[in-house]
Amino acid sequence: MNQVEVKRRQIQSFSYVLACINIWVFGKSIGDNGLGYLAAAVLVFDLFWVLTGKNLPDRMGRMLRGRNARGQYRNVSRMRKNMMLFQIAEGLLGTVLCMSLGWILLEKVFLVPYGSMILWILSPALFLRCIQSVFLGYFQSEGSEMPSAVSSVLRQVFFLGLGLVFLGIFRNYGEKVSLLLKRTDFTSMYGAMGIAVGMLLSEVLVLLFVFVIYRGSMAGRREAESGMKGTDSFSSQLRTLLIPMGGDILRDMFLLLPLWIGLLFFQKRSADIYASVSAYGIFVGRYLITILMPVAILTAGILPGGGQNRQPYPQKKKKDMPELHFRQEYRGRWYTDSFSRHGSRYWQHHCHRLWINLRKWHLPVCSLRDLR
């Protein structure tokens, strides 16, 4: 992992800090039950996001970087187009499955009421993120980590601003519905729907940001016709990309598994599912972010010991290395030889060599024997 990639991961960890701040702000606005509805819908959304394109930028960047190093620019151009077509199809399929099967998982398995509308609003964001992953993978293949780092921060900034705007709009409508149906849960549920709309629009803005940078970089990038002819077929490209992604998917599923299991058992053991959703919102808004915030800060490198580079000492220039080795060898020999029991022999030998050299230079130097 080079220094640029380390900085990119630090900035992405800082975006997780912003995400924790957003959770705290929205929790204060929509209450514990509204935060519980939103958190459950986001957990189901994350399941489909992990299965589609979450790990694509890193794997695609590594795969295309190797082809670029071998001069296979035409192959890289074709692979980039194929990955875009594949991600468009996968994003559309993932969106349809999230809308059709996600609400069953949310309301029938996790027993979270009023969460299907929130998930239906979030589902198109899956398609937008799949397209973003192709652009970010292209940038990482060219050695540029800035778009991935900046987009992760802009996503949270847009999410906070747009979420607060649509939260107020939808919450006002939810208050009217709550007064009509005599249930206060609709106010929080509609407020969570407004936050989901803000999340969806933030993905649109992030996609526009990445696309503008991509169009700006097209003028300076290497043309595909100037490189070697590609030999990878579409099936081999998918096999090369998807097989390594299997381990990444298992890792992310393992990280999200405690949250899914916790929500499942939390709702199964509760007699009142509406009250348990409010209690789950308390867990997310108070305890979970209290745990995740220090971890994200340490990973971002804000505190000592987090996010440091694997090469802590600067590399010496090659022209300085012989002189450095000479100084280290000279000091080591001087200390070991001078203060050992053979120190007198060491000084006699070097004084004799010095006298011989001075005599070769025809300097008026004589030995102690000549003074007698």
mmCIF file of C-alpha atoms in Angstrom:
data_model
loop_
_atom_site.group_PDB
_atom_site.id
_atom_site.type_symbol
_atom_site.label_atom_id
_atom_site.label_comp_id
_atom_site.label_asym_id
_atom_site.label_seq_id
_atom_site.Cartn_x
_atom_site.Cartn_y
_atom_site.Cartn_z
ATOM 1 C CA MET A 1 0.000 0.000 0.000
ATOM 2 C CA ASN A 2 1.607 3.244 -1.144
ATOM 3 C CA GLN A 3 1.362 6.599 0.570
ATOM 4 C CA VAL A 4 -1.367 7.934 -1.751
ATOM 5 C CA GLU A 5 -3.611 4.961 -1.023
ATOM 6 C CA VAL A 6 -2.995 5.368 2.699
ATOM 7 C CA LYS A 7 -4.100 9.012 2.504
ATOM 8 C CA ARG A 8 -7.196 8.007 0.573
ATOM 9 C CA ARG A 9 -8.162 5.465 3.224
ATOM 10 C CA GLN A 10 -7.577 8.056 5.942
ATOM 11 C CA ILE A 11 -9.936 10.505 4.224
ATOM 12 C CA GLN A 12 -12.538 7.777 3.775
ATOM 13 C CA SER A 13 -12.248 6.998 7.486
ATOM 14 C CA PHE A 14 -12.811 10.690 8.170
ATOM 15 C CA SER A 15 -16.015 10.441 6.112
ATOM 16 C CA TYR A 16 -17.167 7.750 8.562
ATOM 17 C CA VAL A 17 -16.728 10.322 11.322
ATOM 18 C CA LEU A 18 -19.007 12.653 9.362
ATOM 19 C CA ALA A 19 -21.484 9.778 8.966
ATOM 20 C CA CYS A 20 -21.597 9.319 12.742
ATOM 21 C CA ILE A 21 -22.242 13.044 13.142
ATOM 22 C CA ASN A 22 -25.078 12.823 10.597
ATOM 23 C CA ILE A 23 -26.640 9.928 12.507
ATOM 24 C CA TRP A 24 -26.551 11.954 15.709
ATOM 25 C CA VAL A 25 -28.079 15.029 14.032
ATOM 26 C CA PHE A 26 -30.863 13.094 12.326
ATOM 27 C CA GLY A 27 -31.552 11.135 15.495
ATOM 28 C CA LYS A 28 -32.202 14.387 17.333
ATOM 29 C CA SER A 29 -34.570 15.506 14.564
ATOM 30 C CA ILE A 30 -36.708 12.425 13.899
ATOM 31 C CA GLY A 31 -36.550 10.760 17.301
ATOM 32 C CA ASP A 32 -35.562 7.272 18.319
ATOM 33 C CA ASN A 33 -38.323 5.439 16.464
ATOM 34 C CA GLY A 34 -37.646 7.291 13.203
ATOM 35 C CA LEU A 35 -33.931 6.531 13.511
ATOM 36 C CA GLY A 36 -34.794 2.875 14.104
ATOM 37 C CA TYR A 37 -36.837 2.731 10.875
ATOM 38 C CA LEU A 38 -34.049 4.417 8.915
ATOM 39 C CA ALA A 39 -31.284 2.237 10.388
ATOM 40 C CA ALA A 40 -33.147 -0.991 9.599
ATOM 41 C CA ALA A 41 -33.758 0.104 5.998
ATOM 42 C CA VAL A 42 -30.096 1.074 5.565
ATOM 43 C CA LEU A 43 -28.982 -2.337 6.889
ATOM 44 C CA VAL A 44 -31.053 -4.102 4.230
ATOM 45 C CA PHE A 45 -29.752 -1.678 1.598
ATOM 46 C CA ASP A 46 -26.166 -2.417 2.651
ATOM 47 C CA LEU A 47 -26.759 -6.122 2.057
ATOM 48 C CA PHE A 48 -27.487 -5.547 -1.636
ATOM 49 C CA TRP A 49 -24.735 -2.918 -1.933
ATOM 50 C CA VAL A 50 -22.103 -5.339 -0.644
ATOM 51 C CA LEU A 51 -23.284 -7.986 -3.111
ATOM 52 C CA THR A 52 -23.131 -5.627 -6.120
ATOM 53 C CA GLY A 53 -20.457 -2.951 -6.330
ATOM 54 C CA LYS A 54 -18.988 -1.948 -2.990
ATOM 55 C CA ASN A 55 -15.588 -3.567 -3.592
ATOM 56 C CA LEU A 56 -15.436 -2.979 -7.342
ATOM 57 C CA PRO A 57 -13.231 0.192 -7.392
ATOM 58 C CA ASP A 58 -10.283 -1.394 -5.577
ATOM 59 C CA ARG A 59 -10.370 -4.632 -7.566
ATOM 60 C CA MET A 60 -10.956 -2.901 -10.874
ATOM 61 C CA GLY A 61 -8.163 -0.425 -10.175
ATOM 62 C CA ARG A 62 -5.680 -3.218 -9.488
ATOM 63 C CA MET A 63 -6.739 -5.197 -12.537
ATOM 64 C CA LEU A 64 -6.501 -2.274 -14.967
ATOM 65 C CA ARG A 65 -3.299 -0.971 -13.403
ATOM 66 C CA GLY A 66 -1.527 -4.174 -14.366
ATOM 67 C CA ARG A 67 -2.735 -3.881 -17.964
ATOM 68 C CA ASN A 68 -1.636 -0.262 -18.112
ATOM 69 C CA ALA A 69 1.825 -1.236 -16.906
ATOM 70 C CA ARG A 70 2.104 -3.732 -19.784
ATOM 71 C CA GLY A 71 0.944 -1.166 -22.352
ATOM 72 C CA GLN A 72 -2.386 -2.876 -23.084
ATOM 73 C CA TYR A 73 -4.297 0.391 -23.434
ATOM 74 C CA ARG A 74 -6.775 -0.972 -25.957
ATOM 75 C CA ASN A 75 -7.484 -3.874 -23.644
ATOM 76 C CA VAL A 76 -7.980 -1.447 -20.734
ATOM 77 C CA SER A 77 -10.421 0.654 -22.762
ATOM 78 C CA ARG A 78 -12.473 -2.406 -23.701
ATOM 79 C CA MET A 79 -12.446 -3.717 -20.126
ATOM 80 C CA ARG A 80 -13.622 -0.365 -18.822
ATOM 81 C CA LYS A 81 -16.554 -0.353 -21.236
ATOM 82 C CA ASN A 82 -17.444 -3.935 -20.378
ATOM 83 C CA MET A 83 -17.340 -3.188 -16.663
ATOM 84 C CA MET A 84 -19.637 -0.201 -17.188
ATOM 85 C CA LEU A 85 -22.166 -2.339 -19.053
ATOM 86 C CA PHE A 86 -21.921 -5.063 -16.426
ATOM 87 C CA GLN A 87 -22.405 -2.627 -13.556
ATOM 88 C CA ILE A 88 -25.380 -0.987 -15.245
ATOM 89 C CA ALA A 89 -27.039 -4.381 -15.596
ATOM 90 C CA GLU A 90 -26.043 -5.420 -12.079
ATOM 91 C CA GLY A 91 -27.222 -2.106 -10.637
ATOM 92 C CA LEU A 92 -30.611 -2.402 -12.308
ATOM 93 C CA LEU A 93 -30.979 -6.004 -11.152
ATOM 94 C CA GLY A 94 -29.884 -5.125 -7.620
ATOM 95 C CA THR A 95 -32.346 -2.221 -7.498
ATOM 96 C CA VAL A 96 -35.238 -4.436 -8.594
ATOM 97 C CA LEU A 97 -34.299 -7.147 -6.092
ATOM 98 C CA CYS A 98 -33.890 -4.595 -3.314
ATOM 99 C CA MET A 99 -37.344 -3.177 -3.978
ATOM 100 C CA SER A 100 -39.051 -6.559 -4.416
ATOM 101 C CA LEU A 101 -37.258 -8.737 -1.856
ATOM 102 C CA GLY A 102 -35.888 -6.126 0.522
ATOM 103 C CA TRP A 103 -39.248 -5.201 1.997
ATOM 104 C CA ILE A 104 -39.931 -8.897 2.670
ATOM 105 C CA LEU A 105 -36.631 -9.151 4.499
ATOM 106 C CA LEU A 106 -37.330 -5.920 6.358
ATOM 107 C CA GLU A 107 -40.925 -6.444 7.449
ATOM 108 C CA LYS A 108 -41.289 -10.241 7.492
ATOM 109 C CA VAL A 109 -37.874 -11.319 8.790
ATOM 110 C CA PHE A 110 -36.679 -8.330 10.826
ATOM 111 C CA LEU A 111 -40.279 -7.384 11.777
ATOM 112 C CA VAL A 112 -39.738 -3.642 11.258
ATOM 113 C CA PRO A 113 -43.040 -1.940 10.302
ATOM 114 C CA TYR A 114 -43.245 1.156 8.101
ATOM 115 C CA GLY A 115 -39.794 0.494 6.670
ATOM 116 C CA SER A 116 -40.670 -0.577 3.134
ATOM 117 C CA MET A 117 -41.306 2.964 1.881
ATOM 118 C CA ILE A 118 -37.911 4.085 3.131
ATOM 119 C CA LEU A 119 -36.226 1.138 1.435
ATOM 120 C CA TRP A 120 -38.047 1.773 -1.858
ATOM 121 C CA ILE A 121 -36.720 5.338 -1.866
ATOM 122 C CA LEU A 122 -33.185 4.148 -1.128
ATOM 123 C CA SER A 123 -33.161 1.397 -3.771
ATOM 124 C CA PRO A 124 -32.337 3.598 -6.829
ATOM 125 C CA ALA A 125 -29.226 4.784 -4.994
ATOM 126 C CA LEU A 126 -27.874 1.266 -5.520
ATOM 127 C CA PHE A 127 -27.903 1.781 -9.290
ATOM 128 C CA LEU A 128 -26.173 5.168 -8.958
ATOM 129 C CA ARG A 129 -23.454 3.747 -6.722
ATOM 130 C CA CYS A 130 -22.756 0.904 -9.149
ATOM 131 C CA ILE A 131 -22.059 3.437 -11.908
ATOM 132 C CA GLN A 132 -19.890 5.483 -9.548
ATOM 133 C CA SER A 133 -17.815 2.410 -8.734
ATOM 134 C CA VAL A 134 -16.749 2.044 -12.386
ATOM 135 C CA PHE A 135 -15.561 5.652 -12.605
ATOM 136 C CA LEU A 136 -13.712 5.389 -9.297
ATOM 137 C CA GLY A 137 -12.102 2.129 -10.413
ATOM 138 C CA TYR A 138 -10.898 3.858 -13.578
ATOM 139 C CA PHE A 139 -9.324 6.685 -11.554
ATOM 140 C CA GLN A 140 -7.575 4.242 -9.230
ATOM 141 C CA SER A 141 -6.202 2.333 -12.216
ATOM 142 C CA GLU A 142 -4.596 5.579 -13.397
ATOM 143 C CA GLY A 143 -3.038 6.145 -9.965
ATOM 144 C CA SER A 144 -5.450 8.918 -8.877
ATOM 145 C CA GLU A 145 -7.021 8.389 -5.454
ATOM 146 C CA MET A 146 -8.419 11.908 -5.116
ATOM 147 C CA PRO A 147 -11.894 11.288 -6.644
ATOM 148 C CA SER A 148 -12.550 8.347 -4.307
ATOM 149 C CA ALA A 149 -11.465 10.345 -1.260
ATOM 150 C CA VAL A 150 -13.316 13.553 -2.142
ATOM 151 C CA SER A 151 -16.512 11.775 -3.197
ATOM 152 C CA SER A 152 -16.727 9.976 0.155
ATOM 153 C CA VAL A 153 -16.600 13.305 1.994
ATOM 154 C CA LEU A 154 -18.960 15.099 -0.410
ATOM 155 C CA ARG A 155 -21.483 12.291 -0.005
ATOM 156 C CA GLN A 156 -21.785 12.961 3.719
ATOM 157 C CA VAL A 157 -21.887 16.747 3.256
ATOM 158 C CA PHE A 158 -24.637 16.520 0.627
ATOM 159 C CA PHE A 159 -26.452 13.962 2.745
ATOM 160 C CA LEU A 160 -26.518 16.276 5.753
ATOM 161 C CA GLY A 161 -27.724 19.334 3.839
ATOM 162 C CA LEU A 162 -30.323 17.648 1.631
ATOM 163 C CA GLY A 163 -31.443 15.340 4.424
ATOM 164 C CA LEU A 164 -32.292 18.253 6.688
ATOM 165 C CA VAL A 165 -34.181 20.033 3.893
ATOM 166 C CA PHE A 166 -36.389 17.091 2.936
ATOM 167 C CA LEU A 167 -36.709 16.032 6.555
ATOM 168 C CA GLY A 168 -38.591 19.218 7.317
ATOM 169 C CA ILE A 169 -40.799 18.864 4.228
ATOM 170 C CA PHE A 170 -41.789 15.241 4.850
ATOM 171 C CA ARG A 171 -42.127 15.649 8.602
ATOM 172 C CA ASN A 172 -44.730 18.378 8.184
ATOM 173 C CA TYR A 173 -46.764 16.049 5.993
ATOM 174 C CA GLY A 174 -46.250 13.212 8.476
ATOM 175 C CA GLU A 175 -47.659 15.304 11.305
ATOM 176 C CA LYS A 176 -50.881 15.736 9.363
ATOM 177 C CA VAL A 177 -51.103 12.002 8.733
ATOM 178 C CA SER A 178 -50.427 11.282 12.418
ATOM 179 C CA LEU A 179 -53.207 13.618 13.482
ATOM 180 C CA LEU A 180 -55.580 11.974 11.002
ATOM 181 C CA LEU A 181 -54.758 8.363 11.958
ATOM 182 C CA LYS A 182 -54.092 9.055 15.655
ATOM 183 C CA ARG A 183 -50.612 7.499 15.555
ATOM 184 C CA THR A 184 -47.414 9.412 16.247
ATOM 185 C CA ASP A 185 -45.224 6.882 14.412
ATOM 186 C CA PHE A 186 -46.098 8.363 11.027
ATOM 187 C CA THR A 187 -44.350 11.614 11.852
ATOM 188 C CA SER A 188 -41.062 9.836 12.437
ATOM 189 C CA MET A 189 -41.586 7.490 9.502
ATOM 190 C CA TYR A 190 -42.193 10.331 7.052
ATOM 191 C CA GLY A 191 -39.218 12.189 8.473
ATOM 192 C CA ALA A 192 -37.063 9.137 7.775
ATOM 193 C CA MET A 193 -38.464 9.071 4.242
ATOM 194 C CA GLY A 194 -37.300 12.662 3.782
ATOM 195 C CA ILE A 195 -33.806 11.705 4.920
ATOM 196 C CA ALA A 196 -33.867 8.826 2.407
ATOM 197 C CA VAL A 197 -34.756 11.288 -0.356
ATOM 198 C CA GLY A 198 -31.779 13.427 0.685
ATOM 199 C CA MET A 199 -29.544 10.359 0.569
ATOM 200 C CA LEU A 200 -30.764 9.514 -2.939
ATOM 201 C CA LEU A 201 -30.184 13.047 -4.245
ATOM 202 C CA SER A 202 -26.728 13.140 -2.664
ATOM 203 C CA GLU A 203 -25.817 10.055 -4.723
ATOM 204 C CA VAL A 204 -26.984 11.892 -7.844
ATOM 205 C CA LEU A 205 -24.716 14.850 -7.035
ATOM 206 C CA VAL A 206 -21.756 12.598 -6.282
ATOM 207 C CA LEU A 207 -22.267 10.817 -9.613
ATOM 208 C CA LEU A 208 -22.299 14.172 -11.419
ATOM 209 C CA PHE A 209 -19.100 15.181 -9.622
ATOM 210 C CA VAL A 210 -17.318 11.963 -10.603
ATOM 211 C CA PHE A 211 -18.578 12.176 -14.188
ATOM 212 C CA VAL A 212 -17.350 15.761 -14.603
ATOM 213 C CA ILE A 213 -13.874 14.759 -13.397
ATOM 214 C CA TYR A 214 -13.929 11.782 -15.754
ATOM 215 C CA ARG A 215 -14.841 13.948 -18.737
ATOM 216 C CA GLY A 216 -12.102 16.391 -17.813
ATOM 217 C CA SER A 217 -9.515 13.629 -17.668
ATOM 218 C CA MET A 218 -10.434 12.192 -21.057
ATOM 219 C CA ALA A 219 -8.452 14.882 -22.906
ATOM 220 C CA GLY A 220 -5.170 13.836 -21.293
ATOM 221 C CA ARG A 221 -5.609 10.086 -21.077
ATOM 222 C CA ARG A 222 -3.917 7.628 -23.413
ATOM 223 C CA GLU A 223 -5.978 6.584 -26.377
ATOM 224 C CA ALA A 224 -6.938 2.946 -26.708
ATOM 225 C CA GLU A 225 -5.829 2.716 -30.335
ATOM 226 C CA SER A 226 -2.194 3.474 -29.473
ATOM 227 C CA GLY A 227 -1.708 0.413 -27.285
ATOM 228 C CA MET A 228 -1.464 -3.309 -27.686
ATOM 229 C CA LYS A 229 -4.384 -5.391 -28.831
ATOM 230 C CA GLY A 230 -6.352 -6.881 -25.969
ATOM 231 C CA THR A 231 -6.694 -10.614 -25.574
ATOM 232 C CA ASP A 232 -9.085 -10.898 -22.594
ATOM 233 C CA SER A 233 -12.627 -11.991 -23.378
ATOM 234 C CA PHE A 234 -15.650 -10.701 -21.510
ATOM 235 C CA SER A 235 -15.995 -13.919 -19.518
ATOM 236 C CA SER A 236 -12.322 -13.909 -18.520
ATOM 237 C CA GLN A 237 -12.604 -10.273 -17.445
ATOM 238 C CA LEU A 238 -15.542 -11.071 -15.186
ATOM 239 C CA ARG A 239 -13.766 -14.107 -13.802
ATOM 240 C CA THR A 240 -10.618 -12.104 -13.075
ATOM 241 C CA LEU A 241 -12.644 -9.398 -11.349
ATOM 242 C CA LEU A 242 -15.339 -11.318 -9.472
ATOM 243 C CA ILE A 243 -13.310 -14.194 -8.028
ATOM 244 C CA PRO A 244 -11.072 -11.920 -5.881
ATOM 245 C CA MET A 245 -14.165 -9.921 -4.887
ATOM 246 C CA GLY A 246 -15.602 -13.011 -3.205
ATOM 247 C CA GLY A 247 -13.252 -12.649 -0.253
ATOM 248 C CA ASP A 248 -14.074 -8.946 0.054
ATOM 249 C CA ILE A 249 -17.793 -9.713 0.078
ATOM 250 C CA LEU A 250 -17.361 -12.309 2.814
ATOM 251 C CA ARG A 251 -15.345 -9.851 4.887
ATOM 252 C CA ASP A 252 -17.994 -7.123 4.620
ATOM 253 C CA MET A 253 -20.774 -9.587 5.349
ATOM 254 C CA PHE A 254 -18.907 -10.714 8.445
ATOM 255 C CA LEU A 255 -18.641 -7.092 9.626
ATOM 256 C CA LEU A 256 -22.363 -6.439 9.110
ATOM 257 C CA LEU A 257 -23.496 -9.792 10.485
ATOM 258 C CA PRO A 258 -23.604 -8.677 14.170
ATOM 259 C CA LEU A 259 -25.925 -5.786 13.284
ATOM 260 C CA TRP A 260 -28.266 -8.044 11.319
ATOM 261 C CA ILE A 261 -28.333 -10.707 14.023
ATOM 262 C CA GLY A 262 -28.823 -8.083 16.721
ATOM 263 C CA LEU A 263 -31.793 -6.536 14.908
ATOM 264 C CA LEU A 264 -33.320 -9.963 14.262
ATOM 265 C CA PHE A 265 -33.143 -11.171 17.866
ATOM 266 C CA PHE A 266 -34.094 -7.742 19.182
ATOM 267 C CA GLN A 267 -37.362 -7.779 17.248
ATOM 268 C CA LYS A 268 -38.111 -11.482 17.789
ATOM 269 C CA ARG A 269 -37.866 -11.235 21.566
ATOM 270 C CA SER A 270 -39.987 -8.100 21.877
ATOM 271 C CA ALA A 271 -43.707 -8.242 22.537
ATOM 272 C CA ASP A 272 -44.346 -4.791 21.018
ATOM 273 C CA ILE A 273 -42.474 -4.365 17.717
ATOM 274 C CA TYR A 274 -43.224 -0.632 17.614
ATOM 275 C CA ALA A 275 -41.620 -0.041 21.001
ATOM 276 C CA SER A 276 -38.678 -2.259 20.059
ATOM 277 C CA VAL A 277 -38.010 -0.155 16.949
ATOM 278 C CA SER A 278 -37.747 2.891 19.189
ATOM 279 C CA ALA A 279 -35.356 1.013 21.480
ATOM 280 C CA TYR A 280 -33.257 -0.011 18.478
ATOM 281 C CA GLY A 281 -33.075 3.655 17.482
ATOM 282 C CA ILE A 282 -31.733 4.415 20.957
ATOM 283 C CA PHE A 283 -29.063 1.751 20.453
ATOM 284 C CA VAL A 284 -28.006 3.183 17.073
ATOM 285 C CA GLY A 285 -28.140 6.860 18.011
ATOM 286 C CA ARG A 286 -26.419 6.621 21.391
ATOM 287 C CA TYR A 287 -24.383 3.466 21.760
ATOM 288 C CA LEU A 288 -23.396 2.421 18.249
ATOM 289 C CA ILE A 289 -22.028 5.809 17.190
ATOM 290 C CA THR A 290 -20.236 6.072 20.543
ATOM 291 C CA ILE A 291 -18.341 2.909 19.610
ATOM 292 C CA LEU A 292 -17.801 3.713 15.915
ATOM 293 C CA MET A 293 -16.692 7.319 16.361
ATOM 294 C CA PRO A 294 -13.377 6.601 18.183
ATOM 295 C CA VAL A 295 -12.636 3.736 15.796
ATOM 296 C CA ALA A 296 -13.126 5.988 12.772
ATOM 297 C CA ILE A 297 -11.008 8.743 14.325
ATOM 298 C CA LEU A 298 -8.163 6.359 15.093
ATOM 299 C CA THR A 299 -8.314 4.905 11.596
ATOM 300 C CA ALA A 300 -8.260 8.356 10.034
ATOM 301 C CA GLY A 301 -5.013 9.096 11.849
ATOM 302 C CA ILE A 302 -6.293 12.081 13.834
ATOM 303 C CA LEU A 303 -5.037 10.503 17.054
ATOM 304 C CA PRO A 304 -1.466 9.147 17.373
ATOM 305 C CA GLY A 305 -1.011 5.593 16.157
ATOM 306 C CA GLY A 306 -3.787 5.517 13.578
ATOM 307 C CA GLY A 307 -3.442 5.402 9.837
ATOM 308 C CA GLN A 308 0.332 5.639 9.716
ATOM 309 C CA ASN A 309 2.299 4.728 6.665
ATOM 310 C CA ARG A 310 4.013 1.388 6.557
ATOM 311 C CA GLN A 311 7.312 3.132 5.715
ATOM 312 C CA PRO A 312 7.844 5.416 8.702
ATOM 313 C CA TYR A 313 11.433 6.311 7.868
ATOM 314 C CA PRO A 314 12.208 8.340 4.744
ATOM 315 C CA GLN A 315 14.222 6.605 2.086
ATOM 316 C CA LYS A 316 17.749 7.850 1.509
ATOM 317 C CA LYS A 317 18.859 8.850 -1.950
ATOM 318 C CA LYS A 318 20.962 6.353 -3.806
ATOM 319 C CA LYS A 319 23.881 8.722 -4.137
ATOM 320 C CA ASP A 320 24.009 9.130 -0.366
ATOM 321 C CA MET A 321 23.983 5.419 0.394
ATOM 322 C CA PRO A 322 27.739 4.668 -0.228
ATOM 323 C CA GLU A 323 28.791 7.546 2.004
ATOM 324 C CA LEU A 324 26.336 6.419 4.686
ATOM 325 C CA HIS A 325 27.624 2.842 4.587
ATOM 326 C CA PHE A 326 31.222 4.098 4.775
ATOM 327 C CA ARG A 327 30.506 6.210 7.862
ATOM 328 C CA GLN A 328 28.682 3.362 9.596
ATOM 329 C CA GLU A 329 31.443 0.846 8.794
ATOM 330 C CA TYR A 330 34.186 3.245 9.850
ATOM 331 C CA ARG A 331 32.506 4.025 13.184
ATOM 332 C CA GLY A 332 31.905 0.351 13.875
ATOM 333 C CA ARG A 333 35.482 -0.649 13.148
ATOM 334 C CA TRP A 334 36.888 2.246 15.200
ATOM 335 C CA TYR A 335 34.841 1.389 18.292
ATOM 336 C CA THR A 336 35.396 -2.347 18.128
ATOM 337 C CA ASP A 337 39.097 -2.173 17.318
ATOM 338 C CA SER A 338 40.174 0.773 19.446
ATOM 339 C CA PHE A 339 38.628 -0.431 22.699
ATOM 340 C CA SER A 340 39.425 -4.109 22.327
ATOM 341 C CA ARG A 341 42.509 -5.862 23.602
ATOM 342 C CA HIS A 342 44.030 -5.487 20.116
ATOM 343 C CA GLY A 343 43.724 -1.717 20.157
ATOM 344 C CA SER A 344 47.490 -1.087 20.279
ATOM 345 C CA ARG A 345 48.018 -3.213 17.186
ATOM 346 C CA TYR A 346 45.250 -1.299 15.449
ATOM 347 C CA TRP A 347 46.906 2.069 16.083
ATOM 348 C CA GLN A 348 50.400 0.799 15.217
ATOM 349 C CA HIS A 349 49.139 -0.561 11.903
ATOM 350 C CA HIS A 350 47.296 2.609 10.854
ATOM 351 C CA CYS A 351 50.110 4.936 11.944
ATOM 352 C CA HIS A 352 52.526 2.868 9.892
ATOM 353 C CA ARG A 353 50.237 3.060 6.845
ATOM 354 C CA LEU A 354 49.925 6.808 7.290
ATOM 355 C CA TRP A 355 53.714 7.229 7.394
ATOM 356 C CA ILE A 356 54.098 5.179 4.173
ATOM 357 C CA ASN A 357 51.539 7.316 2.362
ATOM 358 C CA LEU A 358 53.182 10.540 3.448
ATOM 359 C CA ARG A 359 56.573 9.276 2.233
ATOM 360 C CA LYS A 360 55.000 8.474 -1.151
ATOM 361 C CA TRP A 361 53.835 12.068 -1.400
ATOM 362 C CA HIS A 362 57.512 13.197 -0.883
ATOM 363 C CA LEU A 363 56.725 15.184 2.206
ATOM 364 C CA PRO A 364 59.452 15.949 4.766
ATOM 365 C CA VAL A 365 58.353 13.294 7.195
ATOM 366 C CA CYS A 366 60.767 11.109 9.066
ATOM 367 C CA SER A 367 60.384 8.287 11.474
ATOM 368 C CA LEU A 368 61.518 8.128 15.042
ATOM 369 C CA ARG A 369 64.432 5.939 13.941
ATOM 370 C CA ASP A 370 65.842 8.822 11.822
ATOM 371 C CA LEU A 371 65.927 11.158 14.812
ATOM 372 C CA ARG A 372 68.357 9.022 16.722
#
